[in-house]
Amino acid sequence: MTFTRRAPDEPKAPDPERISRDAARLQLELARAASLLRERTSETSLELTSDIDALITSLSAFRTALDAQPREHEQEGALSREAQVALFEVGKAITSSLDLETVLNQVMDSVIELTKAERGYLVLVDAHGNHDVQVARNLDQDTIRSMEFAYSSSVIDEVLKSERSVLTSNAQTDERFALQRSVAMFRLTSIMAAPLRIRGQVIGVLYVDNRAFTGQFSQNKLALLEAFAGQAAIAIHNAKLFGQTDVALKQRVAELESLYRELAVARERAERGLLAVEREMQIGRVLQSEFLPRELPSLPGWQIAARFLPARQLSGDFYDVFRLSSGEVAVAIADVCDKGVGAALFMSLVRGLLRAFALRASDRQGALAAIGQTNDYLAENHGRTAMFTTLFFGILDTETGELSYVNCGHDAPIVLGATGVERRLESTGTALGAMRDVDFETGRLVLLPGDSLVAFTDGVSDALDAAENPFTEERFVSIVRGEAPSVTALLGDVVAALRDHIGAAPQYDDITLLALRRNPPRRDFPTGQYRVIETLAPGPGKRGRRS
């Protein structure tokens, strides 16, 4: 068996780039030390300064010689590979963050690392054409403070003016910049600057320099800086756009939050106001119910019933049954041409006028004359409101069954005879309040035993279901024609059919029903007084009010 002796590992050759970089750092530190010693006037300080300057010169010569020697494996394309690495780093900066400050620092640190510069400055131009340093970094990737903050403003101005890069190996002897105040004051030597360009527009400048050495930068490094600046401009532009969008978004969110708070306060106020209005409306409904008959009169030999279903808290419908001074009974049902508060107020006025004029009369003709008196008052004093009222008003002699009536444009009540004969009490005049001095004709009929009269408002026939199909008068009449044992049961059948038709849909209009029936003499019928005030779809635990 043959064994091969393994040679010991050979020490790796020193990296010329690292040696050059370390020499540059040492040269820089020595230059700073020499600058501090010059500020002192002692003889020892001057001697030390001379020695340090000599050492700096030696280091510079060493670096120059080191750079001149050929390096192992270095080919003509080495710079292009370095450029590719640098551009890759910039690409990472573009995608790694959209925070402008972070991007600016990443760009500047990459530039200094790439060019081996002592310091770097990133200048941006605002919308008004003014420029300012946004980032100032040093070789140690620290932000340059005020004492070290020094750059050639003339170089920056030249790049912005010409929109071209600038390279000078020694600004102290370069005729373009030697006489510039900033160059002389800050003892600037090697300077390189390239424009930041996006979509053909220069948005800033990348600037690097080295105060200690001349000839620090070459054309190859300038080309690399220009390529770097193209990628950096994209990163900066995107970060600025994002920042503007982010600021605008935050401002919009703040505005929306403020608006939400205002809306919350307004909603709270509105809810408090709505509760107050609802309380007032509830009080108004209670008061309006008091305008209706508290009890229907007991009429021997007659049945009488009523149902009142307002669409809202307050209604423009009303009905009334009351005895006159002559002993006869007045019956009325009316519909004001609107709904809600206004209609309720107008209804109260019409009912009060009609009752006052009718109760003041001494006979039937005087009571019927209350229609004209009420009409003239409304037309003269409230005609400008353009509100009118349809009304059926009748005077009934309960002994004879004779009924004298005036129909002021109201839905024609239905009269069903005991023998099946049907009659409609059509209009005999115009609606109340439309105009003055109207002649209202009077109709007359006799209700025989077993005959029924059913009066209603248009909220019955116009009731809508969820698909907005009306209940229709035909369907209502078909229920009235049924053989209900009493008018109370008859109106109950009508209301049940209306509830079934409307279902979950909101009630469109007020619904009022009033029915009379003369009992046949051969049977014992209750004298009948039945009054209901309710909503069409009462909530749980709520029932209609009966008396």
Coordinates of C-alpha atoms in Angstrom, one line a residue:
M1 CA 0.0 0.0 0.0
T2 CA 1.4 3.3 -1.0
F3 CA 0.8 6.5 1.0
T4 CA 1.0 9.9 -0.4
R5 CA 2.2 12.6 1.9
R6 CA -0.2 15.5 1.9
A7 CA 1.5 18.9 1.5
P8 CA 0.8 21.4 4.2
D9 CA -1.7 24.1 3.4
E10 CA 0.0 27.0 1.8
P11 CA -0.8 30.5 3.3
K12 CA -3.2 32.4 1.2
A13 CA -1.8 35.4 -0.7
P14 CA -2.8 38.7 0.7
D15 CA -5.6 40.5 -1.0
P16 CA -4.3 43.5 -2.8
E17 CA -7.6 45.3 -2.6
R18 CA -7.8 44.9 1.1
I19 CA -4.2 46.1 1.6
S20 CA -5.0 49.1 -0.6
R21 CA -8.2 49.9 1.3
D22 CA -6.4 49.6 4.7
A23 CA -3.6 51.8 3.4
A24 CA -6.2 54.4 2.4
R25 CA -7.8 54.4 5.8
L26 CA -4.4 54.8 7.4
Q27 CA -3.5 57.6 5.0
L28 CA -6.8 59.3 5.8
E29 CA -6.3 59.1 9.6
L30 CA -2.8 60.5 9.2
A31 CA -4.2 63.4 7.2
R32 CA -6.7 64.2 9.9
A33 CA -4.0 64.1 12.5
A34 CA -1.8 66.4 10.5
S35 CA -4.6 68.8 10.1
L36 CA -5.1 68.9 13.9
L37 CA -1.4 69.4 14.5
R38 CA -1.3 72.3 12.1
E39 CA -3.7 74.2 14.3
R40 CA -1.1 74.1 17.0
T41 CA 1.8 76.5 16.6
S42 CA 4.4 74.8 18.7
E43 CA 7.7 73.7 17.2
T44 CA 7.1 70.1 18.2
S45 CA 3.8 70.1 16.4
L46 CA 5.3 71.4 13.2
E47 CA 8.0 68.8 13.2
L48 CA 5.4 66.0 13.8
T49 CA 3.4 67.4 11.0
S50 CA 6.3 67.3 8.6
D51 CA 7.0 63.7 9.6
I52 CA 3.3 62.7 9.1
D53 CA 3.2 64.4 5.7
A54 CA 6.2 62.4 4.6
L55 CA 4.5 59.2 5.8
I56 CA 1.4 60.2 3.8
T57 CA 3.5 60.7 0.7
S58 CA 5.0 57.3 1.2
L59 CA 1.7 55.6 1.7
S60 CA 0.4 57.3 -1.5
A61 CA 3.4 56.1 -3.5
F62 CA 2.8 52.6 -2.0
R63 CA -0.9 52.6 -3.1
T64 CA 0.0 53.8 -6.5
A65 CA 2.6 51.1 -7.0
L66 CA 0.2 48.5 -5.6
D67 CA -2.5 49.5 -8.0
A68 CA 0.0 49.5 -10.9
Q69 CA 1.0 45.8 -10.3
P70 CA -1.0 43.2 -12.2
R71 CA -3.3 41.2 -10.0
E72 CA -3.8 37.4 -10.2
H73 CA -6.9 36.4 -12.3
E74 CA -7.7 40.1 -13.0
Q75 CA -9.1 40.4 -16.5
E76 CA -10.3 43.2 -18.7
G77 CA -13.9 42.5 -17.7
A78 CA -13.3 42.7 -13.9
L79 CA -14.8 46.2 -13.7
S80 CA -17.9 45.1 -15.5
R81 CA -18.4 42.3 -12.9
E82 CA -18.0 44.9 -10.1
A83 CA -20.5 47.1 -11.8
Q84 CA -23.0 44.2 -12.0
V85 CA -22.6 43.5 -8.3
A86 CA -23.1 47.2 -7.5
L87 CA -26.2 47.4 -9.7
F88 CA -27.5 44.3 -8.0
E89 CA -27.1 45.9 -4.6
V90 CA -29.0 49.0 -5.8
G91 CA -31.8 46.7 -7.1
K92 CA -32.0 45.2 -3.7
A93 CA -32.3 48.7 -2.2
I94 CA -35.2 49.4 -4.6
T95 CA -37.2 46.3 -3.6
S96 CA -36.2 46.1 0.1
S97 CA -37.8 49.3 1.3
L98 CA -40.1 52.1 0.1
D99 CA -39.1 54.4 3.0
L100 CA -37.4 57.4 1.5
E101 CA -34.9 57.9 4.3
T102 CA -33.9 54.2 4.3
V103 CA -33.4 54.2 0.5
L104 CA -31.3 57.3 0.5
N105 CA -29.0 55.9 3.2
Q106 CA -28.7 52.5 1.4
V107 CA -27.9 54.3 -1.9
M108 CA -25.2 56.5 -0.3
D109 CA -23.6 53.7 1.6
S110 CA -23.4 51.6 -1.5
V111 CA -21.8 54.5 -3.5
I112 CA -19.1 55.0 -0.9
E113 CA -18.4 51.3 -0.7
L114 CA -18.2 51.1 -4.5
T115 CA -16.0 54.1 -5.1
K116 CA -13.8 53.8 -2.0
A117 CA -14.6 57.5 -1.4
E118 CA -14.1 59.2 2.0
R119 CA -17.5 60.9 2.0
G120 CA -20.7 61.0 -0.1
Y121 CA -23.5 63.4 -0.4
L122 CA -26.9 62.9 -2.0
V123 CA -28.6 66.1 -3.3
L124 CA -32.2 66.3 -4.4
V125 CA -34.0 69.0 -6.4
D126 CA -37.5 70.1 -5.1
A127 CA -40.5 71.2 -7.2
H128 CA -39.3 74.8 -7.3
G129 CA -35.8 74.0 -8.6
N130 CA -34.1 74.4 -5.3
H131 CA -31.6 71.7 -4.2
D132 CA -30.5 70.6 -0.8
V133 CA -28.4 67.8 0.7
Q134 CA -30.7 64.9 1.9
V135 CA -28.0 62.5 3.0
A136 CA -24.3 62.9 4.0
R137 CA -22.4 59.7 4.9
N138 CA -18.8 58.8 5.5
L139 CA -16.7 55.7 4.9
D140 CA -17.9 54.2 8.2
Q141 CA -21.5 54.5 7.1
D142 CA -22.2 57.2 9.7
T143 CA -24.1 60.4 9.0
I144 CA -21.7 63.3 8.6
R145 CA -22.2 65.9 11.4
S146 CA -22.0 69.7 11.0
M147 CA -18.2 69.9 11.8
E148 CA -17.3 67.6 8.9
F149 CA -20.1 68.8 6.6
A150 CA -18.2 70.1 3.6
Y151 CA -18.6 69.6 -0.1
S152 CA -18.2 71.6 -3.4
S153 CA -21.4 73.4 -4.2
S154 CA -19.8 74.5 -7.5
V155 CA -19.5 70.9 -8.6
I156 CA -23.2 70.3 -7.7
D157 CA -24.3 73.4 -9.6
E158 CA -22.2 72.3 -12.6
V159 CA -23.9 68.9 -12.7
L160 CA -27.4 70.3 -12.4
K161 CA -26.7 73.0 -15.0
S162 CA -25.1 70.7 -17.6
E163 CA -27.0 67.6 -16.6
R164 CA -23.6 65.7 -17.1
S165 CA -21.2 64.0 -14.7
V166 CA -18.1 65.7 -13.3
L167 CA -14.8 64.1 -12.5
T168 CA -11.7 65.9 -11.1
S169 CA -8.5 64.3 -9.9
N170 CA -7.5 67.4 -8.0
A171 CA -9.9 70.2 -7.6
Q172 CA -7.2 72.4 -6.1
T173 CA -5.5 72.6 -9.5
D174 CA -8.5 72.1 -11.8
E175 CA -9.1 75.4 -13.5
R176 CA -12.9 74.7 -13.4
F177 CA -13.0 74.7 -9.6
A178 CA -9.7 75.9 -8.2
L179 CA -10.9 79.4 -7.6
Q180 CA -14.2 78.3 -6.0
R181 CA -14.5 79.2 -2.4
S182 CA -15.8 75.8 -1.2
V183 CA -12.9 74.0 -2.8
A184 CA -10.3 76.2 -1.3
M185 CA -11.9 76.5 2.1
F186 CA -12.5 72.7 2.6
R187 CA -9.2 71.7 0.7
L188 CA -11.1 69.3 -1.6
T189 CA -9.1 67.2 -4.0
S190 CA -10.6 64.2 -5.7
I191 CA -14.3 64.7 -6.6
M192 CA -16.8 62.8 -8.6
A193 CA -20.5 63.5 -9.2
A194 CA -23.3 62.1 -11.4
P195 CA -26.8 63.3 -12.1
L196 CA -29.8 61.3 -10.8
R197 CA -32.1 61.1 -13.8
I198 CA -35.6 59.7 -14.1
R199 CA -37.6 59.8 -17.4
G200 CA -35.2 62.4 -18.8
Q201 CA -35.4 64.8 -15.8
V202 CA -32.6 65.4 -13.4
I203 CA -33.9 65.0 -9.8
G204 CA -30.6 65.3 -7.9
V205 CA -26.9 64.5 -7.8
L206 CA -24.7 61.7 -6.3
Y207 CA -21.5 63.4 -5.1
V208 CA -18.4 61.7 -3.6
D209 CA -15.0 63.1 -2.7
N210 CA -11.7 62.5 -1.0
R211 CA -9.9 65.3 0.7
A212 CA -6.6 63.5 1.4
F213 CA -5.6 62.1 -1.9
T214 CA -5.5 63.2 -5.5
G215 CA -6.3 60.9 -8.4
Q216 CA -8.7 58.8 -6.2
F217 CA -11.3 58.4 -9.0
S218 CA -11.0 57.2 -12.6
Q219 CA -13.2 57.3 -15.7
N220 CA -14.1 53.6 -15.1
K221 CA -15.4 54.5 -11.6
L222 CA -17.2 57.5 -13.0
A223 CA -18.9 55.2 -15.5
L224 CA -19.9 52.9 -12.7
L225 CA -21.2 55.8 -10.6
E226 CA -23.4 56.9 -13.6
A227 CA -24.8 53.4 -13.9
F228 CA -25.4 53.3 -10.2
A229 CA -27.1 56.7 -10.3
G230 CA -29.5 55.5 -13.0
Q231 CA -30.7 52.7 -10.7
A232 CA -30.6 54.8 -7.6
A233 CA -32.8 57.5 -9.3
I234 CA -35.5 54.8 -9.8
A235 CA -35.3 53.7 -6.2
I236 CA -35.6 57.3 -4.9
H237 CA -38.4 58.2 -7.3
N238 CA -40.4 55.2 -6.2
A239 CA -39.9 55.9 -2.5
K240 CA -40.9 59.5 -3.0
L241 CA -44.1 58.5 -4.8
F242 CA -44.9 56.0 -2.1
G243 CA -44.2 58.6 0.6
Q244 CA -46.5 61.1 -1.1
T245 CA -49.2 58.4 -1.5
D246 CA -48.7 57.3 2.1
V247 CA -48.9 60.9 3.4
A248 CA -52.0 61.5 1.3
L249 CA -53.6 58.3 2.5
K250 CA -52.8 59.1 6.1
Q251 CA -54.3 62.6 5.6
R252 CA -57.4 61.0 4.0
V253 CA -57.7 58.5 6.9
A254 CA -57.4 61.4 9.4
E255 CA -60.1 63.3 7.5
L256 CA -62.4 60.3 7.4
E257 CA -61.8 59.6 11.1
S258 CA -62.7 63.3 11.8
L259 CA -65.7 63.0 9.7
Y260 CA -66.7 59.7 11.4
R261 CA -66.5 61.5 14.8
E262 CA -68.6 64.3 13.5
L263 CA -71.1 61.9 12.1
A264 CA -71.2 60.0 15.4
V265 CA -71.9 63.3 17.3
A266 CA -74.5 64.2 14.7
R267 CA -76.1 60.8 14.8
E268 CA -76.3 60.9 18.6
R269 CA -78.0 64.3 18.4
A270 CA -80.3 63.1 15.7
E271 CA -81.2 60.0 17.8
R272 CA -81.9 62.2 20.8
G273 CA -84.0 64.5 18.5
L274 CA -85.8 61.5 17.0
L275 CA -86.6 60.1 20.4
A276 CA -88.0 63.5 21.4
V277 CA -90.0 63.6 18.1
E278 CA -91.3 60.1 18.7
R279 CA -92.4 61.0 22.2
E280 CA -94.2 64.0 20.8
M281 CA -95.8 61.9 18.0
Q282 CA -96.9 59.4 20.5
I283 CA -98.5 62.2 22.6
G284 CA -100.1 63.5 19.3
R285 CA -101.5 60.1 18.6
V286 CA -103.0 59.8 22.0
L287 CA -104.6 63.3 21.6
Q288 CA -105.8 62.4 18.1
S289 CA -107.5 59.3 19.4
E290 CA -109.4 61.5 21.8
F291 CA -110.8 63.4 18.8
L292 CA -112.5 60.1 17.7
P293 CA -115.6 59.0 19.6
R294 CA -114.6 57.6 23.0
E295 CA -117.7 55.4 22.8
L296 CA -120.0 54.7 20.0
P297 CA -123.6 55.5 20.9
S298 CA -125.9 52.7 21.7
L299 CA -128.6 52.5 19.1
P300 CA -131.5 50.2 19.9
G301 CA -132.2 47.9 16.9
W302 CA -128.9 48.8 15.2
Q303 CA -125.4 47.5 15.1
I304 CA -122.5 49.9 14.7
A305 CA -118.8 49.2 14.4
A306 CA -115.6 51.1 13.4
R307 CA -112.0 50.3 12.7
F308 CA -109.2 52.9 12.6
L309 CA -105.7 51.9 11.4
P310 CA -103.3 54.8 10.8
A311 CA -100.3 54.3 8.5
R312 CA -98.2 56.5 10.8
Q313 CA -98.3 57.8 14.3
L314 CA -100.8 60.5 13.2
S315 CA -103.5 60.2 10.6
G316 CA -105.5 62.3 8.2
D317 CA -108.5 59.9 8.4
F318 CA -111.3 60.3 10.9
Y319 CA -114.8 59.0 11.6
D320 CA -117.5 60.3 14.0
V321 CA -120.9 59.2 15.3
F322 CA -122.8 61.6 17.6
R323 CA -126.4 62.5 18.5
L324 CA -128.0 65.8 17.3
S325 CA -130.3 68.0 19.3
S326 CA -133.2 66.6 17.2
G327 CA -132.5 63.1 18.5
E328 CA -131.2 61.9 15.2
V329 CA -127.7 60.4 14.8
A330 CA -124.9 62.0 12.6
V331 CA -122.4 59.6 11.0
A332 CA -119.3 60.8 9.3
I333 CA -116.1 59.4 7.7
A334 CA -113.4 61.5 6.1
D335 CA -110.0 61.5 4.5
V336 CA -107.6 64.5 4.3
C337 CA -105.5 64.6 1.1
D338 CA -102.3 63.8 2.9
K339 CA -100.7 61.8 5.8
G340 CA -98.7 62.6 8.9
V341 CA -98.7 65.7 11.1
G342 CA -100.1 68.2 8.6
A343 CA -103.0 65.9 7.7
A344 CA -103.7 65.2 11.4
L345 CA -103.9 68.9 12.2
F346 CA -106.2 69.5 9.3
M347 CA -108.4 66.6 10.2
S348 CA -108.8 68.0 13.7
L349 CA -109.9 71.3 12.3
V350 CA -112.4 69.7 9.9
R351 CA -113.9 67.5 12.6
G352 CA -114.2 70.3 15.1
L353 CA -115.9 72.6 12.5
L354 CA -118.3 69.9 11.4
R355 CA -119.3 69.0 14.9
A356 CA -119.7 72.6 16.0
F357 CA -121.9 73.6 13.1
A358 CA -124.0 70.4 13.2
L359 CA -124.6 70.4 17.0
R360 CA -125.7 74.0 16.7
A361 CA -128.5 73.1 14.3
S362 CA -132.1 72.5 15.5
D363 CA -133.2 70.1 12.7
R364 CA -132.0 67.8 10.0
Q365 CA -131.6 70.5 7.3
G366 CA -129.6 72.7 9.6
A367 CA -127.3 69.8 10.4
L368 CA -126.8 69.1 6.7
A369 CA -126.0 72.8 6.2
A370 CA -122.9 72.3 8.4
I371 CA -121.3 70.9 5.2
G372 CA -121.5 74.2 3.4
Q373 CA -120.4 76.2 6.4
T374 CA -117.4 74.0 7.0
N375 CA -116.4 74.1 3.3
D376 CA -116.6 77.9 3.2
Y377 CA -114.5 78.4 6.3
L378 CA -111.8 76.0 5.0
A379 CA -111.7 77.6 1.5
E380 CA -111.6 81.2 2.9
N381 CA -109.1 80.7 5.7
H382 CA -107.0 77.7 4.6
G383 CA -107.3 77.6 0.8
R384 CA -103.7 78.5 0.3
T385 CA -102.6 75.3 1.9
A386 CA -104.0 73.4 -1.1
M387 CA -105.4 70.8 1.3
F388 CA -108.8 69.3 0.9
T389 CA -110.9 66.7 2.5
T390 CA -113.3 64.0 1.1
L391 CA -116.2 63.4 3.4
F392 CA -119.3 61.3 3.7
F393 CA -121.8 62.8 6.2
G394 CA -125.2 61.3 7.0
I395 CA -128.2 62.1 9.3
L396 CA -129.9 58.9 10.4
D397 CA -133.4 58.6 11.9
T398 CA -133.0 55.4 13.9
E399 CA -136.8 55.0 14.2
T400 CA -137.7 55.0 10.5
G401 CA -134.3 54.1 9.1
E402 CA -134.3 57.2 6.9
L403 CA -130.8 58.4 6.0
S404 CA -130.1 61.8 4.5
Y405 CA -126.5 62.2 3.3
V406 CA -124.0 64.4 1.5
N407 CA -121.0 62.8 -0.2
C408 CA -118.2 65.3 -0.7
G409 CA -116.0 63.4 -3.2
H410 CA -115.5 60.4 -0.9
D411 CA -115.4 56.7 -1.9
A412 CA -119.0 55.7 -2.3
P413 CA -120.2 53.7 0.7
I414 CA -121.8 50.3 0.1
V415 CA -125.4 49.6 1.0
L416 CA -126.4 45.9 1.1
G417 CA -130.0 45.0 1.3
A418 CA -131.4 42.1 3.2
T419 CA -132.7 40.8 -0.1
G420 CA -129.2 41.0 -1.7
V421 CA -129.8 44.3 -3.5
E422 CA -126.6 46.4 -3.6
R423 CA -126.3 50.2 -3.8
R424 CA -123.5 52.7 -3.8
L425 CA -123.9 56.2 -2.3
E426 CA -122.1 58.1 -5.0
S427 CA -120.6 61.7 -4.7
T428 CA -123.1 64.6 -4.4
G429 CA -120.5 67.4 -4.3
T430 CA -116.9 68.4 -4.4
A431 CA -114.3 67.8 -1.7
L432 CA -114.3 70.2 1.2
G433 CA -112.0 73.2 1.1
A434 CA -111.5 73.3 -2.7
M435 CA -113.7 76.4 -3.2
R436 CA -116.4 78.6 -1.6
D437 CA -120.1 78.8 -2.2
V438 CA -120.6 75.2 -3.4
D439 CA -124.1 73.7 -3.6
F440 CA -124.0 70.3 -2.1
E441 CA -126.9 68.0 -3.1
T442 CA -128.5 65.8 -0.5
G443 CA -129.2 62.1 -1.1
R444 CA -131.9 60.1 0.7
L445 CA -132.6 56.4 1.3
V446 CA -134.3 54.2 3.9
L447 CA -132.3 51.4 5.5
L448 CA -134.7 48.5 6.0
P449 CA -134.3 45.7 8.6
G450 CA -131.4 43.6 7.6
D451 CA -129.8 46.3 5.5
S452 CA -126.1 47.2 6.1
L453 CA -124.1 50.3 5.2
V454 CA -120.3 50.1 5.0
A455 CA -118.2 53.3 4.6
F456 CA -114.5 53.2 4.1
T457 CA -111.5 55.4 3.1
D458 CA -109.3 54.7 0.0
G459 CA -106.6 53.2 2.2
V460 CA -108.6 49.9 2.0
S461 CA -108.6 49.5 -1.8
D462 CA -105.1 51.0 -2.2
A463 CA -103.4 48.8 0.3
L464 CA -100.2 47.4 -1.3
D465 CA -98.4 44.1 -0.8
A466 CA -94.6 43.6 -1.0
A467 CA -94.9 43.5 -4.8
E468 CA -96.9 46.8 -4.8
N469 CA -100.1 45.1 -5.9
P470 CA -103.2 46.9 -4.6
F471 CA -105.9 45.2 -2.5
T472 CA -108.5 46.5 -4.9
E473 CA -112.1 47.6 -4.3
E474 CA -113.4 44.5 -6.0
R475 CA -111.8 42.3 -3.3
F476 CA -113.1 44.5 -0.6
V477 CA -116.7 44.4 -1.9
S478 CA -116.6 40.6 -2.2
I479 CA -115.8 40.4 1.5
V480 CA -118.6 42.9 2.3
R481 CA -121.0 40.7 0.4
G482 CA -120.2 37.7 2.6
E483 CA -122.8 36.6 5.2
A484 CA -121.0 37.9 8.3
P485 CA -123.2 37.5 11.4
S486 CA -122.5 41.1 12.5
V487 CA -120.9 44.3 11.4
T488 CA -118.2 43.7 14.0
A489 CA -117.4 40.3 12.4
L490 CA -117.6 41.9 8.9
L491 CA -115.0 44.5 9.7
G492 CA -112.8 41.9 11.4
D493 CA -112.9 39.9 8.1
V494 CA -111.9 42.9 6.1
V495 CA -108.9 43.7 8.4
A496 CA -107.8 40.1 8.5
A497 CA -107.8 40.1 4.6
L498 CA -105.8 43.3 4.6
R499 CA -103.2 42.0 7.0
D500 CA -102.8 38.9 4.9
H501 CA -102.5 41.0 1.7
I502 CA -100.0 43.5 3.0
G503 CA -97.8 41.0 4.9
A504 CA -94.4 42.4 5.8
A505 CA -94.8 45.5 3.5
P506 CA -95.2 48.9 5.2
Q507 CA -98.7 50.2 5.3
Y508 CA -99.1 52.7 2.5
D509 CA -102.1 54.7 3.7
D510 CA -104.5 55.3 6.6
I511 CA -107.4 52.8 6.8
T512 CA -110.7 53.6 8.3
L513 CA -113.9 51.6 8.3
L514 CA -117.4 52.4 9.6
A515 CA -120.4 50.1 9.4
L516 CA -124.1 50.2 10.3
R517 CA -126.8 47.4 10.2
R518 CA -130.4 47.6 11.0
N519 CA -131.4 44.4 12.9
P520 CA -134.3 42.3 11.5
P521 CA -137.2 42.3 13.9
R522 CA -137.6 38.6 13.9
R523 CA -134.2 38.0 15.7
D524 CA -132.6 39.3 18.8
F525 CA -129.5 41.2 17.7
P526 CA -127.2 43.2 20.1
T527 CA -127.7 46.9 19.8
G528 CA -124.0 46.9 18.9
Q529 CA -121.3 49.4 19.6
Y530 CA -117.8 48.4 18.7
R531 CA -114.8 50.7 18.2
V532 CA -111.3 49.7 17.5
I533 CA -108.2 51.9 17.1
E534 CA -105.1 49.9 16.1
T535 CA -102.2 49.5 13.8
L536 CA -102.6 47.1 10.9
A537 CA -99.7 44.9 12.1
P538 CA -99.5 45.4 16.0
G539 CA -96.3 44.3 17.7
P540 CA -96.1 41.5 20.3
G541 CA -98.2 42.2 23.3
K542 CA -100.1 45.0 21.6
R543 CA -103.8 44.7 21.0
G544 CA -106.4 47.0 19.5
R545 CA -108.2 49.3 21.8
R546 CA -111.9 48.4 22.2
S547 CA -114.8 50.2 23.8

